[in-house]
C-alpha positions as a Markdown table, in Angstrom:
| # | Residue | x | y | z |
|---|---|---|---|---|
| 1 | Lys | -8.1 | -6.3 | -15.9 |
| 2 | Thr | -9.1 | -3.9 | -18.7 |
| 3 | Ile | -12.2 | -2.0 | -17.5 |
| 4 | Ala | -14.7 | -1.2 | -20.2 |
| 5 | Pro | -17.7 | 1.2 | -19.7 |
| 6 | Glu | -20.1 | -1.5 | -20.2 |
| 7 | Arg | -18.9 | -3.4 | -17.1 |
| 8 | Asp | -21.6 | -3.1 | -14.4 |
| 9 | Ile | -19.7 | -2.1 | -11.3 |
| 10 | His | -22.3 | 0.6 | -10.0 |
| 11 | Ser | -24.0 | -2.1 | -7.9 |
| 12 | Ser | -20.8 | -2.5 | -5.8 |
| 13 | Phe | -20.2 | 1.2 | -5.3 |
| 14 | Thr | -23.7 | 2.8 | -4.8 |
| 15 | Val | -22.2 | 5.2 | -2.2 |
| 16 | Phe | -20.7 | 7.1 | -5.0 |
| 17 | Asp | -23.9 | 7.6 | -7.0 |
| 18 | Thr | -24.1 | 11.3 | -6.1 |
| 19 | Leu | -20.7 | 12.0 | -7.5 |
| 20 | Glu | -21.2 | 10.1 | -10.7 |
| 21 | Ser | -24.6 | 11.7 | -11.4 |
| 22 | Gly | -22.9 | 15.1 | -11.2 |
| 23 | Leu | -20.5 | 14.3 | -14.0 |
| 24 | Thr | -21.2 | 14.8 | -17.7 |
| 25 | Lys | -20.7 | 11.9 | -20.1 |
| 26 | Asp | -17.7 | 13.4 | -21.8 |
| 27 | Glu | -15.6 | 13.7 | -18.6 |
| 28 | Thr | -13.2 | 10.8 | -19.5 |
| 29 | Ile | -9.6 | 10.2 | -18.5 |
| 30 | Arg | -8.5 | 11.3 | -22.1 |
| 31 | Lys | -7.4 | 14.8 | -20.9 |
| 32 | Leu | -5.0 | 13.4 | -18.3 |
| 33 | Val | -3.2 | 10.9 | -20.5 |
| 34 | Glu | 0.6 | 11.4 | -20.7 |
| 35 | Lys | 3.1 | 9.6 | -22.8 |
| 36 | Thr | 5.8 | 7.5 | -21.1 |
| 37 | Gln | 8.6 | 5.2 | -22.3 |
| 38 | Thr | 7.8 | 1.7 | -23.3 |
| 39 | Phe | 9.9 | -1.4 | -23.4 |
| 40 | Ser | 9.6 | -4.8 | -24.9 |
| 41 | Leu | 8.7 | -7.8 | -22.7 |
| 42 | His | 12.0 | -9.4 | -23.4 |
| 43 | Gln | 14.4 | -6.5 | -22.8 |
| 44 | His | 16.8 | -6.9 | -19.9 |
| 45 | Gly | 16.6 | -5.1 | -16.6 |
| 46 | Ser | 19.8 | -3.3 | -17.3 |
| 47 | Ile | 18.1 | -1.4 | -20.0 |
| 48 | Ile | 15.4 | -0.2 | -17.6 |
| 49 | Asn | 18.0 | 0.7 | -15.1 |
| 50 | Asp | 20.0 | 2.9 | -17.7 |
| 51 | Phe | 16.7 | 4.6 | -18.6 |
| 52 | Phe | 15.9 | 5.5 | -15.0 |
| 53 | Thr | 19.4 | 6.7 | -14.4 |
| 54 | Asp | 19.3 | 9.0 | -17.4 |
| 55 | His | 15.8 | 10.3 | -16.7 |
| 56 | Pro | 15.6 | 10.7 | -12.9 |
| 57 | Glu | 12.3 | 12.5 | -13.2 |
| 58 | Ile | 10.4 | 9.5 | -14.8 |
| 59 | Glu | 8.3 | 7.6 | -12.3 |
| 60 | Gly | 7.7 | 4.5 | -14.2 |
| 61 | Val | 7.6 | 2.7 | -17.7 |
| 62 | Val | 5.2 | 0.4 | -19.5 |
| 63 | Val | 6.1 | -3.0 | -20.7 |
| 64 | Met | 4.7 | -4.1 | -24.0 |
| 65 | Asp | 4.0 | -7.4 | -25.8 |
| 66 | Gly | 3.8 | -6.1 | -29.5 |
| 67 | Glu | 1.0 | -3.3 | -29.3 |
| 68 | Lys | -0.5 | -4.6 | -26.1 |
| 69 | Pro | 0.5 | -3.3 | -22.6 |
| 70 | Val | 1.3 | -6.3 | -20.3 |
| 71 | Gly | 3.1 | -4.8 | -17.4 |
| 72 | Leu | 4.3 | -1.8 | -15.4 |
| 73 | Val | 7.7 | -1.0 | -13.9 |
| 74 | Met | 7.6 | 1.9 | -11.3 |
| 75 | Arg | 11.0 | 3.3 | -10.3 |
| 76 | Asn | 10.6 | 2.7 | -6.6 |
| 77 | Glu | 9.6 | -0.9 | -6.9 |
| 78 | Phe | 12.4 | -1.5 | -9.5 |
| 79 | Tyr | 15.1 | -0.4 | -7.3 |
| 80 | Gln | 13.6 | -2.1 | -4.2 |
| 81 | Lys | 13.9 | -5.5 | -5.9 |
| 82 | Val | 17.2 | -4.7 | -7.6 |
| 83 | Gly | 18.6 | -3.6 | -4.3 |
| 84 | Thr | 17.8 | -6.9 | -2.5 |
| 85 | Arg | 20.5 | -9.4 | -2.0 |
| 86 | Tyr | 21.5 | -10.9 | -5.4 |
| 87 | Gly | 19.0 | -8.5 | -7.0 |
| 88 | Arg | 21.4 | -7.2 | -9.5 |
| 89 | Glu | 22.5 | -10.7 | -10.6 |
| 90 | Leu | 18.9 | -11.9 | -10.8 |
| 91 | Phe | 17.3 | -9.1 | -12.7 |
| 92 | Met | 19.8 | -6.9 | -14.5 |
| 93 | Asn | 20.7 | -9.4 | -17.3 |
| 94 | Arg | 17.4 | -11.1 | -17.4 |
| 95 | Pro | 14.0 | -10.2 | -19.1 |
| 96 | Ile | 12.2 | -7.3 | -17.5 |
| 97 | Lys | 9.0 | -9.6 | -17.3 |
| 98 | Leu | 10.6 | -11.1 | -14.1 |
| 99 | Ile | 10.4 | -7.8 | -12.2 |
| 100 | Met | 7.4 | -6.0 | -13.7 |
| 101 | Asn | 4.0 | -5.6 | -12.2 |
| 102 | Thr | 2.1 | -8.2 | -14.3 |
| 103 | His | -1.4 | -6.9 | -13.1 |
| 104 | Pro | -1.3 | -3.2 | -13.5 |
| 105 | Leu | -4.6 | -1.2 | -13.6 |
| 106 | Ile | -5.6 | -0.9 | -17.3 |
| 107 | Val | -8.7 | 1.1 | -18.4 |
| 108 | Asp | -10.2 | 2.0 | -21.7 |
| 109 | Ile | -10.0 | 5.7 | -22.7 |
| 110 | Ser | -13.9 | 6.0 | -22.7 |
| 111 | Val | -14.3 | 5.2 | -19.0 |
| 112 | Asp | -15.3 | 8.2 | -16.9 |
| 113 | Ile | -13.1 | 9.6 | -14.1 |
| 114 | Ala | -15.5 | 8.7 | -11.3 |
| 115 | Thr | -15.5 | 5.0 | -12.3 |
| 116 | Ile | -11.7 | 4.9 | -12.5 |
| 117 | Gly | -11.6 | 6.5 | -9.1 |
| 118 | Leu | -13.6 | 3.8 | -7.5 |
| 119 | Ile | -11.3 | 1.2 | -9.0 |
| 120 | Ala | -7.9 | 2.9 | -8.5 |
| 121 | Met | -8.5 | 3.8 | -4.8 |
| 122 | Arg | -9.4 | 0.1 | -4.1 |
| 123 | Arg | -6.1 | -1.3 | -5.3 |
| 124 | Asp | -3.6 | -3.0 | -3.1 |
| 125 | His | -1.8 | -0.5 | -0.8 |
| 126 | Asn | 1.7 | -1.3 | -2.4 |
| 127 | Ala | 0.3 | -0.4 | -6.0 |
| 128 | Leu | -1.9 | 2.5 | -4.9 |
| 129 | Tyr | 0.4 | 5.2 | -6.5 |
| 130 | Asp | 1.3 | 3.2 | -9.6 |
| 131 | Phe | 0.4 | 4.6 | -13.0 |
| 132 | Ile | -2.9 | 3.8 | -14.6 |
| 133 | Ile | -2.5 | 2.4 | -18.1 |
| 134 | Ile | -4.8 | 3.8 | -20.7 |
| 135 | Thr | -5.8 | 1.9 | -23.8 |
| 136 | Asp | -8.0 | 2.5 | -26.8 |
| 137 | Asp | -9.6 | -0.7 | -28.2 |
| 138 | Asn | -6.9 | -2.6 | -26.4 |
| 139 | Cys | -4.1 | -0.5 | -28.0 |
| 140 | Tyr | -1.7 | 1.4 | -25.7 |
| 141 | Ile | -2.0 | 5.2 | -25.8 |
| 142 | Gly | -0.4 | 6.4 | -22.5 |
| 143 | Val | -0.5 | 6.6 | -18.7 |
| 144 | Val | -2.2 | 8.7 | -16.0 |
| 145 | Ser | -0.3 | 9.6 | -12.9 |
| 146 | Ile | -2.2 | 9.3 | -9.6 |
| 147 | Lys | -1.1 | 12.9 | -8.8 |
| 148 | Arg | -2.9 | 14.4 | -11.7 |
| 149 | Phe | -5.8 | 12.0 | -11.4 |
| 150 | Met | -6.5 | 13.1 | -7.8 |
| 151 | Ile | -6.4 | 16.7 | -8.8 |
| 152 | Glu | -9.1 | 16.1 | -11.4 |
| 153 | Leu | -11.1 | 14.0 | -9.0 |
| 154 | Ser | -11.0 | 16.7 | -6.5 |
| 155 | Lys | -12.5 | 19.1 | -9.2 |
| 156 | Asn | -15.3 | 16.7 | -9.7 |
| 157 | Arg | -15.9 | 16.4 | -6.0 |
| 158 | Gly | -16.2 | 20.2 | -6.1 |
| 159 | Lys | -19.1 | 19.9 | -8.5 |
| 160 | Glu | -20.8 | 17.5 | -6.1 |
| 161 | Ile | -20.4 | 19.9 | -3.2 |
| 162 | Glu | -21.9 | 22.7 | -5.3 |
| 163 | Gln | -25.0 | 20.5 | -6.1 |
| 164 | Leu | -25.3 | 19.7 | -2.3 |
| 165 | Arg | -25.2 | 23.3 | -1.6 |
| 166 | Lys | -28.2 | 24.0 | -3.8 |
| 167 | Gln | -30.1 | 21.4 | -1.9 |
| 168 | Lys | -29.2 | 23.0 | 1.4 |
| 169 | Asp | -32.3 | 25.2 | 1.8 |
| 170 | Ile | -34.6 | 22.3 | 1.1 |
| 171 | Leu | -32.9 | 19.9 | 3.6 |
| 172 | Tyr | -32.2 | 22.5 | 6.3 |
| 173 | Gln | -35.5 | 22.1 | 8.2 |
| 174 | Ser | -35.3 | 18.4 | 8.2 |
| 175 | Lys | -31.7 | 18.6 | 9.2 |
| 176 | Leu | -32.5 | 20.5 | 12.4 |
| 177 | Gln | -34.9 | 17.7 | 13.5 |
| 178 | Val | -32.4 | 14.9 | 13.2 |
| 179 | Glu | -29.1 | 16.8 | 13.8 |
| 180 | Ser | -28.6 | 15.5 | 17.4 |
| 181 | Lys | -29.3 | 11.9 | 16.3 |
| 182 | Asn | -27.1 | 12.1 | 13.2 |
| 183 | Ser | -24.3 | 13.5 | 15.3 |
| 184 | Glu | -24.5 | 10.4 | 17.5 |
| 185 | Leu | -24.7 | 8.1 | 14.6 |
| 186 | Asn | -21.9 | 9.7 | 12.7 |
| 187 | Glu | -19.5 | 9.3 | 15.6 |
| 188 | Lys | -20.4 | 5.5 | 15.8 |
| 189 | Asn | -20.1 | 5.1 | 12.1 |
| 190 | Tyr | -16.8 | 7.0 | 11.9 |
| 191 | Ser | -15.3 | 4.6 | 14.4 |
| 192 | Leu | -16.9 | 1.6 | 12.7 |
| 193 | Glu | -15.5 | 2.7 | 9.3 |
| 194 | Asn | -11.9 | 3.0 | 10.7 |
| 195 | Leu | -12.2 | -0.6 | 11.8 |
| 196 | Leu | -13.8 | -2.0 | 8.9 |
| 197 | Asp | -11.3 | -0.3 | 6.5 |
| 198 | Asn | -8.6 | -2.6 | 7.8 |
| 199 | Thr | -10.6 | -6.0 | 8.0 |
| 200 | Gly | -8.3 | -8.9 | 8.2 |
| 201 | Gln | -5.8 | -7.2 | 10.5 |
| 202 | Ser | -5.7 | -6.4 | 14.1 |
| 203 | Phe | -6.1 | -2.8 | 15.0 |
| 204 | Phe | -6.9 | -0.5 | 17.8 |
| 205 | Ser | -6.6 | 3.2 | 18.7 |
| 206 | Phe | -5.8 | 5.4 | 21.7 |
| 207 | Gly | -5.8 | 9.2 | 22.6 |
| 208 | Ala | -3.3 | 11.5 | 24.3 |
| 209 | Asp | -3.9 | 9.5 | 27.5 |
| 210 | Leu | -2.7 | 6.4 | 25.8 |
| 211 | Ile | -5.8 | 4.4 | 27.0 |
| 212 | Ile | -7.0 | 2.0 | 24.3 |
| 213 | Ser | -10.5 | 2.5 | 22.9 |
| 214 | Glu | -13.2 | 0.0 | 23.5 |
| 215 | Lys | -13.6 | -0.2 | 19.7 |
| 216 | Tyr | -10.9 | -2.6 | 18.5 |
| 217 | Ser | -10.8 | -5.6 | 16.1 |
| 218 | Ser | -11.4 | -9.2 | 17.4 |
| 219 | Gly | -7.9 | -10.1 | 16.2 |
| 220 | Cys | -6.4 | -8.2 | 19.0 |
| 221 | Val | -7.9 | -10.6 | 21.5 |
| 222 | Gln | -6.4 | -13.5 | 19.5 |
| 223 | Leu | -3.1 | -11.8 | 19.3 |
| 224 | Phe | -2.7 | -10.6 | 22.9 |
| 225 | Gly | -4.8 | -13.3 | 24.6 |
| 226 | Glu | -6.9 | -10.7 | 26.5 |
| 227 | Gln | -9.5 | -7.9 | 26.2 |
| 228 | Ile | -7.4 | -4.8 | 25.6 |
| 229 | Gly | -10.1 | -2.1 | 25.8 |
| 230 | Gly | -9.4 | 0.5 | 28.6 |
| 231 | Lys | -5.8 | -0.7 | 29.0 |
| 232 | Lys | -2.8 | 1.6 | 28.9 |
| 233 | Phe | -0.9 | 1.1 | 25.6 |
| 234 | Met | 2.5 | 0.8 | 27.4 |
| 235 | Asp | 1.0 | -1.7 | 29.8 |
| 236 | Leu | -0.1 | -3.8 | 26.9 |
| 237 | Ile | 3.2 | -4.0 | 24.9 |
| 238 | Glu | 5.8 | -3.5 | 27.7 |
| 239 | Gln | 6.6 | -7.3 | 27.8 |
| 240 | His | 7.0 | -7.4 | 24.0 |
| 241 | Val | 9.5 | -4.5 | 23.6 |
| 242 | Pro | 13.1 | -4.1 | 25.0 |
| 243 | Asn | 13.3 | -1.9 | 28.1 |
| 244 | Asp | 15.7 | 0.5 | 26.6 |
| 245 | Ile | 13.1 | 1.8 | 24.1 |
| 246 | Lys | 10.0 | 2.0 | 26.3 |
| 247 | Ser | 11.0 | 5.6 | 27.3 |
| 248 | Ser | 11.6 | 6.5 | 23.7 |
| 249 | Ile | 8.1 | 5.3 | 22.8 |
| 250 | Leu | 6.5 | 7.4 | 25.5 |
| 251 | Ser | 8.5 | 10.5 | 24.4 |
| 252 | Leu | 7.6 | 10.1 | 20.7 |
| 253 | Leu | 4.0 | 9.5 | 21.5 |
| 254 | Ser | 4.0 | 12.7 | 23.7 |
| 255 | Asn | 5.6 | 14.7 | 20.9 |
| 256 | Val | 2.8 | 13.3 | 18.4 |
| 257 | Phe | 0.0 | 14.5 | 20.5 |
| 258 | Ser | 1.6 | 17.8 | 21.4 |
| 259 | Ser | 2.5 | 18.7 | 17.8 |
| 260 | Ala | 0.0 | 20.6 | 15.7 |
| 261 | Gln | 1.8 | 20.0 | 12.4 |
| 262 | Thr | 0.9 | 16.9 | 10.3 |
| 263 | Leu | 4.5 | 16.4 | 8.9 |
| 264 | Gln | 6.1 | 16.5 | 12.4 |
| 265 | Gln | 3.5 | 13.9 | 13.7 |
| 266 | Lys | 4.4 | 11.6 | 10.7 |
| 267 | Ile | 8.1 | 12.0 | 11.4 |
| 268 | Tyr | 7.6 | 11.1 | 15.1 |
| 269 | Leu | 5.5 | 8.1 | 14.2 |
| 270 | Ser | 8.2 | 6.9 | 11.7 |
| 271 | Leu | 10.6 | 6.4 | 14.6 |
| 272 | Met | 8.2 | 4.1 | 16.5 |
| 273 | Pro | 9.0 | 0.4 | 16.4 |
| 274 | Thr | 7.7 | -1.2 | 13.2 |
| 275 | Glu | 8.1 | -4.8 | 14.1 |
| 276 | Ile | 7.8 | -6.6 | 17.4 |
| 277 | Ser | 7.5 | -10.2 | 18.6 |
| 278 | Ile | 4.2 | -11.2 | 20.4 |
| 279 | His | 3.9 | -14.6 | 21.7 |
| 280 | Asp | 6.3 | -16.0 | 19.2 |
| 281 | Lys | 4.6 | -14.2 | 16.3 |
| 282 | Thr | 6.4 | -11.6 | 14.2 |
| 283 | Ile | 4.1 | -8.6 | 14.0 |
| 284 | Lys | 4.4 | -5.6 | 11.7 |
| 285 | Ile | 3.0 | -2.4 | 13.0 |
| 286 | Asp | 1.7 | 0.7 | 11.0 |
| 287 | Tyr | 0.7 | 3.9 | 12.6 |
| 288 | Lys | -2.0 | 6.3 | 11.5 |
| 289 | Ile | -3.2 | 9.7 | 12.9 |
| 290 | Ile | -7.0 | 9.8 | 12.8 |
| 291 | Gln | -9.4 | 12.6 | 14.0 |
| 292 | His | -12.2 | 11.2 | 16.2 |
| 293 | Ser | -14.8 | 13.6 | 17.6 |
| 294 | Leu | -12.5 | 16.5 | 17.1 |
| 295 | Gln | -9.8 | 14.7 | 19.0 |
| 296 | Lys | -6.6 | 13.4 | 17.7 |
| 297 | Arg | -5.9 | 9.6 | 18.0 |
| 298 | Val | -3.3 | 7.2 | 16.9 |
| 299 | Met | -4.5 | 4.0 | 15.3 |
| 300 | Leu | -2.1 | 0.9 | 15.2 |
| 301 | Ile | -2.5 | -1.6 | 12.4 |
| 302 | Leu | -0.9 | -4.9 | 13.3 |
| 303 | Thr | -0.1 | -7.5 | 10.7 |
| 304 | Asn | 1.1 | -11.1 | 11.3 |
| 305 | Val | 4.2 | -11.5 | 9.0 |
| 306 | Thr | 5.6 | -14.6 | 10.8 |
| 307 | Asp | 5.1 | -16.7 | 7.6 |
| 308 | Arg | 6.8 | -14.2 | 5.5 |
| 309 | Lys | 9.7 | -14.0 | 7.9 |
| 310 | Asn | 10.0 | -17.8 | 7.8 |
| 311 | Leu | 9.9 | -17.9 | 4.1 |
| 312 | Glu | 12.7 | -15.3 | 4.0 |
| 313 | Ile | 14.8 | -17.4 | 6.3 |
| 314 | Gln | 14.1 | -20.4 | 4.2 |
| 315 | Ala | 15.0 | -18.5 | 1.0 |
| 316 | Ala | 18.2 | -17.3 | 2.5 |
| 317 | Glu | 19.2 | -20.9 | 3.5 |
| 318 | Glu | 18.3 | -22.1 | -0.1 |
| 319 | Arg | 20.5 | -19.3 | -1.5 |
| 320 | Lys | 23.4 | -20.4 | 0.7 |
| 321 | Asn | 22.9 | -24.0 | -0.3 |
| 322 | Leu | 22.9 | -22.9 | -4.0 |
| 323 | Ala | 26.0 | -20.9 | -3.5 |
| 324 | Met | 27.7 | -24.0 | -2.1 |
| 325 | Ile | 26.7 | -26.1 | -5.0 |
| 326 | Val | 27.8 | -23.6 | -7.5 |
| 327 | Lys | 31.3 | -23.4 | -5.9 |
| 328 | Ala | 31.4 | -27.2 | -5.9 |
| 329 | Ile | 30.6 | -27.4 | -9.5 |
| 330 | Ala | 33.1 | -24.6 | -10.3 |
| 331 | Lys | 35.9 | -26.4 | -8.5 |
| 332 | Lys | 34.9 | -30.0 | -9.6 |
| 333 | Ser | 38.3 | -31.4 | -9.9 |
| 334 | Asp | 39.3 | -30.2 | -6.4 |
| 335 | Val | 36.0 | -31.7 | -4.9 |
| 336 | Lys | 36.6 | -34.9 | -6.7 |
| 337 | Leu | 40.2 | -35.1 | -5.5 |
| 338 | Ala | 39.1 | -34.4 | -2.0 |
| 339 | Ile | 36.5 | -37.3 | -2.1 |
| 340 | Glu | 39.1 | -39.8 | -3.5 |
| 341 | Glu | 41.5 | -38.8 | -0.8 |
| 342 | Phe | 38.9 | -39.3 | 1.8 |
| 343 | Lys | 38.0 | -42.7 | 0.4 |
| 344 | His | 41.7 | -43.5 | 0.5 |
| 345 | Phe | 42.0 | -42.5 | 4.1 |
| 346 | Ile | 39.0 | -44.6 | 5.0 |
């Protein structure tokens, strides 16, 4: 939806009041707007493909219906869809509206950066790095990349920090009195936030000893059929993974906790199993490194994708049936002759 400044969203995000109060009224998204190529709603996917091929530096393009932006095509998402089975046949010679993101983030030029940040960072994970489309009275004027946007948002955050520093002397005496209590509460709140950030999914975490924390989602109990707090991670999943990769998992986790470089940690985690079967359910696993009380921990986010897998199988079966029908139509005379000979045989 197009977000106008008069929309009252502050009640939903009061936690950002300090940041917003530190921004001046003229700090809008205007200075971050960039031009990008636009295409008509009815142009074919092959046109987009040719453009991306000729301009490898371009991350995405905007799809227009007249003067109004109605969709967004990001390079990565485009090639993911085209690269699927029959993707080229389905999308290259058909209108781009079949492959575009029909619900991109569109904001008015007058909206301040802090407000846009609240909205952009709460988008679906798959669209988190998509362009933000900018309009002026519903007329398209350009896009903002997330990279530039985050740099600007960091500058604004710096202003907030500066304001907090000015209040440091006033709050210092009070801070000393409640510091010990706050430390305890902050630790609990940090754990709680990590759990609540992924509501709707099963998740848990463990440290270098691979012992699962007592803080985990209730979905884990439903998924594994037991309380998992205090259990060894390998004991929990050993019956759900092949024997030949158990040693690899242990080796990878050991390297994750022994490595001090973030990039190396991410590389090791990328080699971990991303999909396993638990009690006849297909479970997708995402791994994240988190810092908890100055200690490194690995958090697992488990998502039940059984229905999606079943749909993929069903879709594959339907494609196979369709291919058979197409072949029968293409060779209609041969099929008809075969049927007549069969009847004659009977």
